[in-house]
Amino acid sequence: MPIIEFRDVWYWYPNREKPALGGINLKVEKGEFILIIGSSGSGKSTLCRCINGLVPNFTGGRFKGKVLVDGAETLKESTNRIAKKVGMVFQDPENQFVMSTVESEIAFGLENQCLPRDVIKDRIDEALSEIQIESLRHRKVNELSSGEKQKVVMASILAIHPDILVLDEPTSQLDPIAADDIINLVKNLNENFNITIVLVEHRLESLLSYVDKVLDLDNNIFDTPREVIKKNPSVTKITALFNNLRKKGHSTEIPLSLNEAKRVIDRISINLKNKTDTVLIHDNVAIDVQDLHYSYSDSEVLSRINLKVYENEFVAIIGRNGSGKTTLIKHFNGLLKPKYGNVRIFRKDTSSVNIADLAKEVGILLQNPDDYLFSDTVQEELEFTSKNLGLSSDINDILKSLDLEEYKYSYPRDLSIGQKQRVAMASILVGNPKILVLDEPTRGIDNKSRDMLIDILKNLHRKGKTIVLVTHDVDIVAQLAERVLFMRDGKIIEDNPTRDVLLKYNEFKPQIAELFSNNNLITVDEVLDSLQ
Amino acid sequence: MVRINLKLGGDEVPSRFGNAYVWLLWLIIAILSGILTYNPIYLAILLSITIILSIVLNVNWISSLKTGLLFGTLPLIFNTFFVHLGSHVIVNIPRFIPIYGINIPILFISGNITAEAVLFGFIMMLLLIDMVMVFSIFNSVTIPDSLLNILPSSFGKSSLITAIGMRFTSTIQDDINSIKDAQLSRGLNLNKGNLIQKIKSRISLVNPTVINSLERSFNLAESMASRGYTGKRTKYYTERWLHYDFLNIFILIFILVTLFFLKFSGVLEYWPYTVLELPKLNTLMVISLILLMSPVIGNKNANN
């Protein structure tokens, strides 16, 4: 008997005409590892919530068909009973914490199962040990890093001893190292404890070769990874590259993982030209940071930062969470004033200019697009910035350039995350700033929105904008940036051309660079262009 | 110091400054000490006590004092300019002021500004500051989760909501800061224009804050449901009891009884509108207020 079974499942959210799920059929056997992929709005999160009965028991709406978990129909079971079998990890760990310390958070789910104290204590010990976070036991949850928070969430779920673990983009808020930690943890739980895993994830590179089946909601395919990439060959950079090589006449299968790709590369002989960069000369300094120090209460967050960004340059800033990237860029438009040192924007010292005046020169798009959106329509959202800055920009032009024309009269908060990101960006670009600074713009967005963002940024750069991009997404850095600043512990430890930095640090090396570092190639396009 | 577990077998509440029952009782009595009297001297003593406690317990009292002042200024302004009761007139605001021969009407605030109204506004301000300080100490010394453990199960859902509310205060503050950063980055100037324009410009901060909080609440509710929360549950933690916790409970009950005794014997009464006179002092009440510092005994050490 399958442990999860969907029988022709249809679901409509309340007051919606279009179904969020349309005729889903699938069977998952105990101990299987299932990966769910698809664009924003394809129903990934909704499907996850069907497994633990939140849809429709919690959300309401119209439901058709049957979801069976271990033979029991979720529609007829209480969420408390389903919670014993199905554990769920959501995107943002911050929104999942009920209690304020790690131990009490893990105890919460066990108390809900009305377990006696001694059992709860044993289960907490066990969960902390399984996830290897014993040292965090008495810490307050709001003092933890994002990666630690997500591990605590997983421990609190595992303590309940579920048969099934459902994870809805658990790494979307994490840096690459913390994300790898979580993915390895999930693999370990599947391998060593035979827990059935259902995982929604955008970082597919390290997963495709591991999972048993992939559910591609965009193409309505539920099959082994190898079968799925036959029908949808662009799911990862590696599969996209080898699919293109095939089209160019190379006889190759499409590898699922980096290791497999290395073996394929050894087998097929492809001749590549080495890549060398032309050094671009920029004259005018746009951002000039001299000996900047900044601290929050007692801890120093930025230390001895010296940096110049030139007009029409594209610079990326990379580094782990907490390395000081966001604190640094908040100095560029005066949101933060230097405690020591100077920040100058086109020679104007930010300490003596107010933020509203700096906003005309520097547009900053911070991490959460929701923080920007409050108006009833996209048009009003853009007009708000124009009014603040005393400008009369052509809103239609900006909407067109960001592919938002059809949403002009839509309520911004109802849009997908990728569309919201573009509306927030439009609300900055309407002020026509010479410098555009973006903080993690690809966080949580799907591949289609990501590709669209890449095109938009390329276009803006071509038109003369100076762009500073803070990101964990090394592929986008490889594709766009001329120069990379690598930050660690509040310091810039590397400031060099993109290729040099990405090839030097393993933790930030794109997978394509892992395959073709001998030829200095870091993107799919570069590899294809270098074919001899 | 001997540690006593009321119930064996479970873990103890990870406490910061001692027993949550003691601090909950302290909270109730500190609130009563303020609201059972309008005597400004008692309120000023209570304020001094909360400041001393905050310093000893390393609580950030300056920001709480600022918040209290912010809220407290409103009743002071309101009473001073809008309440015209009392016989001790400081100044009279006429109904019209002639400017270049034109009589400009002075709406709402024309009339007598009296010493009684100013004093009552000042008393209300002191009371509000006291309450903010008292809650700030309670929030800092207790872990929100401990409320869940000490309140009876009949309070189940309300105590959970209170505990979550207390934990989310800092999250909402972070939300407000990031929303403010986002809106300032769009050229919003919060200090530009007249009062109406300033209020309007703040709507861009209020709307996303409310919506983000609602979304956060929904996500949290989902997370709770997915972990089987129904209200019926066992309790993992027991409260840690030390000898001086019993002593503190005894002292606090003594203060409570004294407060009610003094209230019903009329000693705490003070009403500036009846007769404007210097407030009287009662030694027993002063001692009771000073005894409100008792939870710091021993518990300061318990934290070390």
Short mmCIF file of N, CA and C in Angstrom, two decimals, chain A residues 19-114:
data_model
loop_
_atom_site.label_atom_id
_atom_site.label_comp_id
_atom_site.label_asym_id
_atom_site.label_seq_id
_atom_site.Cartn_x
_atom_site.Cartn_y
_atom_site.Cartn_z
N PRO A 19 -8.46 26.55 -10.55
CA PRO A 19 -8.01 25.59 -9.53
C PRO A 19 -6.51 25.71 -9.27
N ALA A 20 -6.12 25.56 -7.99
CA ALA A 20 -4.69 25.56 -7.65
C ALA A 20 -4.09 24.19 -7.97
N LEU A 21 -4.90 23.15 -7.90
CA LEU A 21 -4.47 21.81 -8.32
C LEU A 21 -5.53 21.26 -9.26
N GLY A 22 -5.07 20.67 -10.37
CA GLY A 22 -6.04 20.17 -11.34
C GLY A 22 -5.79 18.72 -11.69
N GLY A 23 -6.52 17.82 -11.07
CA GLY A 23 -6.46 16.40 -11.43
C GLY A 23 -5.13 15.72 -11.13
N ILE A 24 -4.65 15.86 -9.90
CA ILE A 24 -3.36 15.25 -9.52
C ILE A 24 -3.57 13.77 -9.15
N ASN A 25 -2.74 12.93 -9.76
CA ASN A 25 -2.72 11.51 -9.42
C ASN A 25 -1.28 11.11 -9.12
N LEU A 26 -1.03 10.56 -7.96
CA LEU A 26 0.31 10.04 -7.70
C LEU A 26 0.30 9.05 -6.55
N LYS A 27 1.30 8.18 -6.57
CA LYS A 27 1.45 7.20 -5.50
C LYS A 27 2.91 7.25 -5.03
N VAL A 28 3.09 7.35 -3.72
CA VAL A 28 4.44 7.39 -3.14
C VAL A 28 4.57 6.20 -2.19
N GLU A 29 5.63 5.41 -2.39
CA GLU A 29 5.85 4.26 -1.51
C GLU A 29 6.66 4.66 -0.29
N LYS A 30 6.54 3.91 0.78
CA LYS A 30 7.28 4.21 2.02
C LYS A 30 8.79 4.26 1.75
N GLY A 31 9.44 5.29 2.29
CA GLY A 31 10.89 5.43 2.17
C GLY A 31 11.34 6.10 0.88
N GLU A 32 10.42 6.45 0.01
CA GLU A 32 10.81 7.11 -1.25
C GLU A 32 11.15 8.58 -0.99
N PHE A 33 11.97 9.12 -1.90
CA PHE A 33 12.34 10.54 -1.83
C PHE A 33 11.76 11.20 -3.08
N ILE A 34 10.79 12.09 -2.88
CA ILE A 34 10.11 12.72 -4.01
C ILE A 34 10.48 14.20 -4.06
N LEU A 35 10.86 14.65 -5.25
CA LEU A 35 11.18 16.06 -5.45
C LEU A 35 10.07 16.71 -6.27
N ILE A 36 9.58 17.87 -5.79
CA ILE A 36 8.53 18.57 -6.56
C ILE A 36 9.13 19.83 -7.16
N ILE A 37 8.95 19.99 -8.48
CA ILE A 37 9.45 21.20 -9.15
C ILE A 37 8.29 21.86 -9.91
N GLY A 38 8.49 23.13 -10.25
CA GLY A 38 7.45 23.85 -11.00
C GLY A 38 7.59 25.33 -10.75
N SER A 39 6.95 26.13 -11.62
CA SER A 39 7.06 27.59 -11.48
C SER A 39 6.15 28.09 -10.35
N SER A 40 6.29 29.38 -9.99
CA SER A 40 5.42 29.98 -8.98
C SER A 40 3.97 29.83 -9.41
N GLY A 41 3.13 29.45 -8.49
CA GLY A 41 1.71 29.33 -8.80
C GLY A 41 1.34 28.00 -9.44
N SER A 42 2.31 27.08 -9.56
CA SER A 42 1.97 25.79 -10.20
C SER A 42 1.32 24.83 -9.20
N GLY A 43 1.30 25.19 -7.93
CA GLY A 43 0.58 24.37 -6.94
C GLY A 43 1.47 23.54 -6.03
N LYS A 44 2.77 23.85 -6.00
CA LYS A 44 3.70 23.04 -5.19
C LYS A 44 3.33 23.08 -3.71
N SER A 45 3.18 24.31 -3.17
CA SER A 45 2.88 24.45 -1.75
C SER A 45 1.50 23.89 -1.42
N THR A 46 0.56 24.09 -2.32
CA THR A 46 -0.80 23.58 -2.10
C THR A 46 -0.77 22.05 -1.99
N LEU A 47 -0.01 21.44 -2.90
CA LEU A 47 0.09 19.97 -2.89
C LEU A 47 0.69 19.47 -1.56
N CYS A 48 1.71 20.18 -1.09
CA CYS A 48 2.34 19.79 0.19
C CYS A 48 1.30 19.86 1.32
N ARG A 49 0.50 20.93 1.30
CA ARG A 49 -0.48 21.13 2.36
C ARG A 49 -1.64 20.12 2.28
N CYS A 50 -1.81 19.51 1.12
CA CYS A 50 -2.83 18.46 1.00
C CYS A 50 -2.39 17.22 1.79
N ILE A 51 -1.06 16.99 1.81
CA ILE A 51 -0.58 15.75 2.42
C ILE A 51 -0.83 15.75 3.93
N ASN A 52 -0.70 16.93 4.57
CA ASN A 52 -0.98 16.92 6.02
C ASN A 52 -2.37 17.47 6.35
N GLY A 53 -3.21 17.58 5.33
CA GLY A 53 -4.62 17.91 5.58
C GLY A 53 -4.89 19.39 5.81
N LEU A 54 -3.82 20.24 5.80
CA LEU A 54 -4.09 21.68 5.96
C LEU A 54 -5.02 22.16 4.85
N VAL A 55 -4.80 21.59 3.65
CA VAL A 55 -5.74 21.81 2.54
C VAL A 55 -6.62 20.58 2.46
N PRO A 56 -7.90 20.66 2.61
CA PRO A 56 -8.71 21.87 2.80
C PRO A 56 -9.13 22.08 4.27
N ASN A 57 -8.69 21.20 5.20
CA ASN A 57 -9.22 21.28 6.57
C ASN A 57 -8.96 22.64 7.22
N PHE A 58 -7.81 23.26 6.91
CA PHE A 58 -7.45 24.52 7.53
C PHE A 58 -7.76 25.72 6.62
N THR A 59 -7.53 25.52 5.30
CA THR A 59 -7.65 26.65 4.38
C THR A 59 -9.07 26.88 3.87
N GLY A 60 -9.92 25.85 3.97
CA GLY A 60 -11.25 25.97 3.38
C GLY A 60 -11.14 25.79 1.87
N GLY A 61 -12.10 26.33 1.11
CA GLY A 61 -12.07 26.20 -0.34
C GLY A 61 -12.75 24.92 -0.81
N ARG A 62 -12.70 24.70 -2.14
CA ARG A 62 -13.41 23.57 -2.74
C ARG A 62 -12.41 22.45 -3.05
N PHE A 63 -12.74 21.22 -2.66
CA PHE A 63 -11.81 20.10 -2.80
C PHE A 63 -12.53 18.94 -3.47
N LYS A 64 -11.84 18.32 -4.43
CA LYS A 64 -12.43 17.16 -5.11
C LYS A 64 -11.38 16.06 -5.18
N GLY A 65 -11.77 14.84 -5.05
CA GLY A 65 -10.82 13.73 -5.10
C GLY A 65 -10.47 13.24 -3.71
N LYS A 66 -9.39 12.43 -3.63
CA LYS A 66 -9.01 11.86 -2.35
C LYS A 66 -7.50 11.94 -2.15
N VAL A 67 -7.10 12.29 -0.92
CA VAL A 67 -5.68 12.16 -0.55
C VAL A 67 -5.64 11.14 0.59
N LEU A 68 -4.87 10.07 0.38
CA LEU A 68 -4.77 9.03 1.40
C LEU A 68 -3.35 9.02 1.96
N VAL A 69 -3.25 9.08 3.28
CA VAL A 69 -1.93 8.99 3.92
C VAL A 69 -1.95 7.72 4.78
N ASP A 70 -1.09 6.79 4.43
CA ASP A 70 -1.05 5.50 5.12
C ASP A 70 -2.45 4.86 5.15
N GLY A 71 -3.17 5.01 4.07
CA GLY A 71 -4.48 4.39 3.92
C GLY A 71 -5.63 5.21 4.46
N ALA A 72 -5.34 6.26 5.24
CA ALA A 72 -6.43 7.04 5.83
C ALA A 72 -6.67 8.31 5.01
N GLU A 73 -7.95 8.65 4.79
CA GLU A 73 -8.28 9.81 3.97
C GLU A 73 -8.12 11.09 4.80
N THR A 74 -7.30 12.02 4.30
CA THR A 74 -6.99 13.23 5.09
C THR A 74 -8.24 14.07 5.38
N LEU A 75 -9.19 14.02 4.46
CA LEU A 75 -10.41 14.81 4.64
C LEU A 75 -11.20 14.36 5.87
N LYS A 76 -11.04 13.09 6.23
CA LYS A 76 -11.82 12.54 7.34
C LYS A 76 -11.02 12.46 8.64
N GLU A 77 -9.72 12.77 8.56
CA GLU A 77 -8.86 12.68 9.75
C GLU A 77 -8.71 14.06 10.39
N SER A 78 -8.48 14.11 11.72
CA SER A 78 -8.19 15.39 12.35
C SER A 78 -6.73 15.75 12.06
N THR A 79 -6.43 17.08 12.03
CA THR A 79 -5.04 17.49 11.74
C THR A 79 -4.11 16.99 12.84
N ASN A 80 -4.62 16.84 14.06
CA ASN A 80 -3.80 16.33 15.16
C ASN A 80 -3.33 14.91 14.88
N ARG A 81 -4.22 14.08 14.35
CA ARG A 81 -3.85 12.68 14.04
C ARG A 81 -2.89 12.63 12.85
N ILE A 82 -3.16 13.49 11.84
CA ILE A 82 -2.27 13.49 10.67
C ILE A 82 -0.88 13.96 11.09
N ALA A 83 -0.82 14.92 12.06
CA ALA A 83 0.46 15.48 12.50
C ALA A 83 1.39 14.40 13.07
N LYS A 84 0.82 13.31 13.57
CA LYS A 84 1.66 12.21 14.10
C LYS A 84 2.37 11.48 12.96
N LYS A 85 1.77 11.52 11.76
CA LYS A 85 2.35 10.78 10.64
C LYS A 85 3.14 11.69 9.69
N VAL A 86 2.65 12.94 9.56
CA VAL A 86 3.25 13.84 8.56
C VAL A 86 3.83 15.07 9.25
N GLY A 87 5.14 15.27 9.09
CA GLY A 87 5.77 16.49 9.61
C GLY A 87 5.97 17.45 8.48
N MET A 88 5.79 18.74 8.76
CA MET A 88 5.90 19.71 7.66
C MET A 88 6.86 20.84 8.02
N VAL A 89 7.80 21.12 7.12
CA VAL A 89 8.74 22.24 7.30
C VAL A 89 8.42 23.27 6.22
N PHE A 90 8.14 24.51 6.67
CA PHE A 90 7.76 25.57 5.72
C PHE A 90 8.99 26.39 5.32
N GLN A 91 8.74 27.38 4.42
CA GLN A 91 9.86 28.18 3.88
C GLN A 91 10.61 28.97 4.93
N ASP A 92 9.87 29.78 5.68
CA ASP A 92 10.53 30.72 6.58
C ASP A 92 10.48 30.20 8.02
N PRO A 93 11.65 29.80 8.55
CA PRO A 93 11.63 29.23 9.90
C PRO A 93 11.10 30.21 10.94
N GLU A 94 11.30 31.49 10.69
CA GLU A 94 10.87 32.53 11.64
C GLU A 94 9.37 32.45 11.93
N ASN A 95 8.60 32.11 10.87
CA ASN A 95 7.14 32.09 11.03
C ASN A 95 6.60 30.79 11.61
N GLN A 96 7.51 29.85 11.93
CA GLN A 96 7.03 28.56 12.43
C GLN A 96 7.21 28.41 13.92
N PHE A 97 8.01 29.30 14.52
CA PHE A 97 8.28 29.16 15.94
C PHE A 97 7.10 29.63 16.79
N VAL A 98 6.70 28.77 17.69
CA VAL A 98 5.62 29.12 18.60
C VAL A 98 6.23 29.57 19.94
N MET A 99 7.27 28.87 20.36
CA MET A 99 7.87 29.13 21.66
C MET A 99 9.16 29.96 21.49
N SER A 100 9.77 30.32 22.62
CA SER A 100 10.91 31.23 22.49
C SER A 100 12.27 30.57 22.71
N THR A 101 12.32 29.34 23.21
CA THR A 101 13.62 28.67 23.32
C THR A 101 13.61 27.38 22.50
N VAL A 102 14.80 26.90 22.17
CA VAL A 102 14.91 25.72 21.31
C VAL A 102 14.23 24.52 21.97
N GLU A 103 14.52 24.30 23.24
CA GLU A 103 13.97 23.12 23.91
C GLU A 103 12.44 23.18 23.99
N SER A 104 11.91 24.34 24.36
CA SER A 104 10.45 24.42 24.49
C SER A 104 9.78 24.33 23.12
N GLU A 105 10.49 24.78 22.07
CA GLU A 105 9.94 24.67 20.72
C GLU A 105 9.83 23.19 20.32
N ILE A 106 10.85 22.41 20.63
CA ILE A 106 10.80 20.98 20.28
C ILE A 106 9.73 20.29 21.13
N ALA A 107 9.59 20.75 22.38
CA ALA A 107 8.59 20.12 23.27
C ALA A 107 7.16 20.41 22.81
N PHE A 108 6.97 21.54 22.09
CA PHE A 108 5.61 21.98 21.75
C PHE A 108 4.76 20.91 21.05
N GLY A 109 5.31 20.33 19.98
CA GLY A 109 4.56 19.32 19.22
C GLY A 109 4.29 18.08 20.05
N LEU A 110 5.23 17.76 20.95
CA LEU A 110 5.10 16.56 21.78
C LEU A 110 4.04 16.78 22.87
N GLU A 111 3.98 18.00 23.39
CA GLU A 111 2.94 18.35 24.37
C GLU A 111 1.56 18.25 23.73
N ASN A 112 1.49 18.64 22.43
CA ASN A 112 0.21 18.56 21.72
C ASN A 112 -0.25 17.11 21.54
N GLN A 113 0.73 16.19 21.52
CA GLN A 113 0.37 14.77 21.40
C GLN A 113 0.05 14.18 22.78
N CYS A 114 0.05 15.05 23.81
CA CYS A 114 -0.27 14.65 25.19
C CYS A 114 0.66 13.55 25.70
#
